CSV table of N, CA and C in Angstrom, one decimal:
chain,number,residue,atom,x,y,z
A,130,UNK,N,15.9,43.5,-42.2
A,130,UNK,CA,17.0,42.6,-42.1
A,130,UNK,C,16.6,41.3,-41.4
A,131,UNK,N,17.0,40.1,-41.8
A,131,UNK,CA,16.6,38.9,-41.2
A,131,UNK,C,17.4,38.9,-40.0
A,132,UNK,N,16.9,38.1,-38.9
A,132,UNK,CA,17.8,37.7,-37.4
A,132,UNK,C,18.4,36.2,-38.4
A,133,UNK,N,19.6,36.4,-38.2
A,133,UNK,CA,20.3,35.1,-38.2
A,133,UNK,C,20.3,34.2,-37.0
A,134,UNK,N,19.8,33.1,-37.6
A,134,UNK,CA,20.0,31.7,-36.8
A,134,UNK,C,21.6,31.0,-36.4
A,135,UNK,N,22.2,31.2,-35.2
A,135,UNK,CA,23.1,30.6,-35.2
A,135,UNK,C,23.5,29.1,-35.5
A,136,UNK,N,24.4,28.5,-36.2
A,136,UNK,CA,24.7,26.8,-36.3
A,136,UNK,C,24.9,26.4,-35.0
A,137,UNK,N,24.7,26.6,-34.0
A,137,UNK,CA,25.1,26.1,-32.4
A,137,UNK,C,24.0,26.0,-31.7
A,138,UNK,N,24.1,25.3,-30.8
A,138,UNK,CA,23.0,25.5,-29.9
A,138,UNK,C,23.6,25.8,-28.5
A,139,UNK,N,22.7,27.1,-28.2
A,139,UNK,CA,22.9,27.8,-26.9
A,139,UNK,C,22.5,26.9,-26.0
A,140,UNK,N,22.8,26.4,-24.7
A,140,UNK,CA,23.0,25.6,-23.4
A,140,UNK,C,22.3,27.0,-22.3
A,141,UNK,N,21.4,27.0,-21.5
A,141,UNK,CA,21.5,27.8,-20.7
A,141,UNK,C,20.8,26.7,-18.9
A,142,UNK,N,21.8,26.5,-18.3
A,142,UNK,CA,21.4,26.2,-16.9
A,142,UNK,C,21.3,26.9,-15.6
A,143,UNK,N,20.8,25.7,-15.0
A,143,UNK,CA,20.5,26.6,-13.6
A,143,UNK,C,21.9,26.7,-13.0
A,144,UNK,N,21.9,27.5,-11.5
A,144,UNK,CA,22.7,27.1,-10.9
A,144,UNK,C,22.1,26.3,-9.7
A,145,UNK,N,23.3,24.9,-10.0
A,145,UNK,CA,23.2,24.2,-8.4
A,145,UNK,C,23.4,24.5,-7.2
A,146,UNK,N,22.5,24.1,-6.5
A,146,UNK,CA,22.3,24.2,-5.2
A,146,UNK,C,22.0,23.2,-4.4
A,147,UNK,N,22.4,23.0,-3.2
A,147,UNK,CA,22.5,22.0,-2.5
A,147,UNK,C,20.8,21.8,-2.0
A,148,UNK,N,20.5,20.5,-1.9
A,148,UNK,CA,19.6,20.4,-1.6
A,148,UNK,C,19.0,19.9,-0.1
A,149,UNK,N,18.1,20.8,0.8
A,149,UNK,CA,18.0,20.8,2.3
A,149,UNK,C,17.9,19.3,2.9
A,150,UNK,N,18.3,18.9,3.4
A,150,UNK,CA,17.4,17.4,3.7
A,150,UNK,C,16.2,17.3,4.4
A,151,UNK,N,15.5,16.5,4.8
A,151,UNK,CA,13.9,16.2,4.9
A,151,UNK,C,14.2,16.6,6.4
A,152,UNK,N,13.3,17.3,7.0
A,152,UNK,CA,12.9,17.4,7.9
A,152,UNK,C,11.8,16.6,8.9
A,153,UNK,N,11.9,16.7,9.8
A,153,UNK,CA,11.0,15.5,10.8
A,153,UNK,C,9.4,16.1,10.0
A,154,UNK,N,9.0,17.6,9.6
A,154,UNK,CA,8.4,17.9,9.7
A,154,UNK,C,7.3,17.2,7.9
A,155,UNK,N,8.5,17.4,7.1
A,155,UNK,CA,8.2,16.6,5.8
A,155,UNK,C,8.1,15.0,6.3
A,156,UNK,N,8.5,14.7,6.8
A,156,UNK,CA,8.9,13.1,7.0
A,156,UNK,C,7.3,12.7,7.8
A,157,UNK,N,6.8,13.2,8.7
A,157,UNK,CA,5.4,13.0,9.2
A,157,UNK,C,4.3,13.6,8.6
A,158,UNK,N,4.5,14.4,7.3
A,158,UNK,CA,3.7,14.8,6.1
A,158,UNK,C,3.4,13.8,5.3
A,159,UNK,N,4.5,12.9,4.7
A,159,UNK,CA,4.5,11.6,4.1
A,159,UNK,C,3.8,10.3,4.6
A,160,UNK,N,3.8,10.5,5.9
A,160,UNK,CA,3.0,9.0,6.6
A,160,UNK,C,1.9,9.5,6.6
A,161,UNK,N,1.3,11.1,6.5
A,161,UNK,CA,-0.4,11.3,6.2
A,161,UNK,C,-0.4,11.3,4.9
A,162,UNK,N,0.4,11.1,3.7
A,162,UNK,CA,0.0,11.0,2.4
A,162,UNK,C,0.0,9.3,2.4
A,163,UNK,N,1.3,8.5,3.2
A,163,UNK,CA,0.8,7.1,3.0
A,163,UNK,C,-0.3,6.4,3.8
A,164,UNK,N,-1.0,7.6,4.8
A,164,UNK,CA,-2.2,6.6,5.1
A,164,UNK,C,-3.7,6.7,4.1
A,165,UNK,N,-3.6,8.0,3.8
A,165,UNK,CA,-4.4,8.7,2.7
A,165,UNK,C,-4.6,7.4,1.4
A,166,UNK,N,-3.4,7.3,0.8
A,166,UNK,CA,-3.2,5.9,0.0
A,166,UNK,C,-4.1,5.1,0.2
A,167,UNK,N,-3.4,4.7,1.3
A,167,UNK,CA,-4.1,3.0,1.7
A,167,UNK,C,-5.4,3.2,1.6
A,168,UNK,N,-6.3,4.3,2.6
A,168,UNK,CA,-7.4,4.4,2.8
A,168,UNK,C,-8.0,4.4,1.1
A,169,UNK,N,-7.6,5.2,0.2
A,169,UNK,CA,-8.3,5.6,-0.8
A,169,UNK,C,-8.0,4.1,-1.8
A,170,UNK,N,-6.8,3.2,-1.8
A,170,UNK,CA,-6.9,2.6,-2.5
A,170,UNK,C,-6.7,0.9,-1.9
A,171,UNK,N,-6.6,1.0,-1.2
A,171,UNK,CA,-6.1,-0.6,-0.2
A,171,UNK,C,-4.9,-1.3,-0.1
A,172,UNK,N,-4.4,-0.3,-0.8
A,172,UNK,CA,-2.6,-0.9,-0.5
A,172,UNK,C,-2.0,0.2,0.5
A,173,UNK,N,-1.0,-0.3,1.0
A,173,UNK,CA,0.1,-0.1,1.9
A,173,UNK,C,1.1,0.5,1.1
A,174,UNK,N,1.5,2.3,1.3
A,174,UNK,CA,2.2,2.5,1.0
A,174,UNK,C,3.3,3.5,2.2
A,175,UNK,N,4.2,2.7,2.1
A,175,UNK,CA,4.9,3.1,3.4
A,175,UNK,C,6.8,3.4,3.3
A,176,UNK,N,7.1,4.6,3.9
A,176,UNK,CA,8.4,5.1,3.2
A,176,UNK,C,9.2,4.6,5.1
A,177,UNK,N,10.6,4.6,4.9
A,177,UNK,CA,11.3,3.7,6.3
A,177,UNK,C,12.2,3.0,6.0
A,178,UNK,N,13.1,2.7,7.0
A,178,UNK,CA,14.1,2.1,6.3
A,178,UNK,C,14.0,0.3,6.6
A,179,UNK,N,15.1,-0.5,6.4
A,179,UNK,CA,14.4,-1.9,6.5
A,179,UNK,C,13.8,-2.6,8.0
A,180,UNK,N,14.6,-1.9,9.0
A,180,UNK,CA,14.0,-2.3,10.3
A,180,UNK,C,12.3,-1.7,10.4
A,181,UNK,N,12.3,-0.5,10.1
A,181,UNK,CA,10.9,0.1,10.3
A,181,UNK,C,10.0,-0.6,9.6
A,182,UNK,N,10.1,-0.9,8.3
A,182,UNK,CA,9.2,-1.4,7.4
A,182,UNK,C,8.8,-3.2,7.6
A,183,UNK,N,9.6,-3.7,8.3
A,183,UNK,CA,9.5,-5.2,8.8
A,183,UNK,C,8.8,-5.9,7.5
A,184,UNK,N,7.9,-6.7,7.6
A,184,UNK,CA,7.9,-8.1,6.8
A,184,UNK,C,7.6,-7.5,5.5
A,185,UNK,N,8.5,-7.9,4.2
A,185,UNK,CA,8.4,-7.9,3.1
A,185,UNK,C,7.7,-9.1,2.2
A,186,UNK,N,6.6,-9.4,2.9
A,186,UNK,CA,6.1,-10.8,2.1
A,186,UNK,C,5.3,-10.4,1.0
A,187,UNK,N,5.0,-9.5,1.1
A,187,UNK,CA,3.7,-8.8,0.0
A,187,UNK,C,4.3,-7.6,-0.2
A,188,UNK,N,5.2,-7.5,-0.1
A,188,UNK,CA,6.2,-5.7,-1.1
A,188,UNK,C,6.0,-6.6,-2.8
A,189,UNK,N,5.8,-5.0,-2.9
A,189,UNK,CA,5.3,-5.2,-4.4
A,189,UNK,C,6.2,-3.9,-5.6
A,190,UNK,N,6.5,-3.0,-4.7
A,190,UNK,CA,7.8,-1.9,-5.4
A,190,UNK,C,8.2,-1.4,-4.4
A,191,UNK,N,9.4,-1.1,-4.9
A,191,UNK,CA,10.8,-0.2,-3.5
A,191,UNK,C,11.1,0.8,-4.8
A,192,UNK,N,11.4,1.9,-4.3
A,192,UNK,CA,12.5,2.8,-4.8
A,192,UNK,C,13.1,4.0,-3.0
A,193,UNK,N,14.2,4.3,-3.6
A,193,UNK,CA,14.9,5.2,-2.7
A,193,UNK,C,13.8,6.8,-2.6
A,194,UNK,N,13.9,7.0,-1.6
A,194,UNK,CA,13.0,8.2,-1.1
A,194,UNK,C,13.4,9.4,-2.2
A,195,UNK,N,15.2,9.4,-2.0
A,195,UNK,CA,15.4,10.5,-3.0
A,195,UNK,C,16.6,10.2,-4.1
A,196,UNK,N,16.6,9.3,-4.9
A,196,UNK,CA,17.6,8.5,-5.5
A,196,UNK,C,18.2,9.9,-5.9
A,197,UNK,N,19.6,9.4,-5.7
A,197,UNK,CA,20.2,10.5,-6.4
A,197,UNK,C,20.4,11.8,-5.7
A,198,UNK,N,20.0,12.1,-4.9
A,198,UNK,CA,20.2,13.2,-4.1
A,198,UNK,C,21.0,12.9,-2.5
A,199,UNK,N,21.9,12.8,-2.2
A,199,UNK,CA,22.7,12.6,-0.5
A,199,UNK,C,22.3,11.7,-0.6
A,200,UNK,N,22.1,11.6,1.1
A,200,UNK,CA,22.0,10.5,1.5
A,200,UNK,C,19.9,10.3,1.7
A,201,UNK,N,19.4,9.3,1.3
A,201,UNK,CA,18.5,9.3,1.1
A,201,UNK,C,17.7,8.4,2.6
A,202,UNK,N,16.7,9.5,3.1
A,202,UNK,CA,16.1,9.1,4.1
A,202,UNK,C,15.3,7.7,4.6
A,203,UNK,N,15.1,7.0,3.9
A,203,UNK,CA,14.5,5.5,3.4
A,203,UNK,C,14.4,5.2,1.7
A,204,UNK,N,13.6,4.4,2.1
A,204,UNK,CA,12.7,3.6,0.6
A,204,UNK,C,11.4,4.2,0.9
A,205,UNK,N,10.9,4.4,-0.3
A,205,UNK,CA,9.2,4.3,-0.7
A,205,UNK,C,8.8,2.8,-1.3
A,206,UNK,N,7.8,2.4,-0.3
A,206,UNK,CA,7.6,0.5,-0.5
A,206,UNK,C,6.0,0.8,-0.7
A,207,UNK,N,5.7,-0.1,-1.8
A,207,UNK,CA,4.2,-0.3,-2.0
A,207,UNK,C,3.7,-1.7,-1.8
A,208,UNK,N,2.6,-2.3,-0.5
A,208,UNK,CA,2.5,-3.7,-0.4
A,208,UNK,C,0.9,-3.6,-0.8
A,209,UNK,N,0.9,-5.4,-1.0
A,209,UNK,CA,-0.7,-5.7,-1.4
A,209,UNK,C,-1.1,-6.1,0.3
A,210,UNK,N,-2.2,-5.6,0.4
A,210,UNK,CA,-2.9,-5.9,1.5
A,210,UNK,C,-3.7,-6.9,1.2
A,211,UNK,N,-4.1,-8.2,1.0
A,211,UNK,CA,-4.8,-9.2,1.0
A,211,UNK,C,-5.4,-9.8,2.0
């Protein structure tokens, strides 16, 4: 006997769950991945909010740490070091 193909398409999702917020412990994990950066490539990549991050003369991309998720711990900023 053949398996019949249904006309519909079956949907199967996760369930949601709230998501933890960043810990001091992730948060000082990220500033050794943004010094790592710089070192390997010569830009400045540095997550903070706008007081932390100071002079934006050479920002070159922003996005939110966690768009879309709460409240979002900073920006991720990429600058040219010249």
């Amino acid at each position: 006997m053949n398996k019949q193909i249904p006309s519909y398409l079956k949907l199967v999702t996760d369930t949601v769950t709230e998501t933890p917020a960043a810990s001091c412990e992730d948060l000082a994990a990220l500033e050794n991945v943004c010094q790592s950066f710089e070192q390997a490539t010569g830009w400045r990549l540095a997550i903070g909010d706008d007081a932390k991050l100071g002079d934006k003369t050479n920002l070159m991309w922003s996005a939110p740490a966690d768009p879309g998720v709460g409240a979002s711990p900073g920006h991720i900023r990429l600058f040219c070091t010249d």
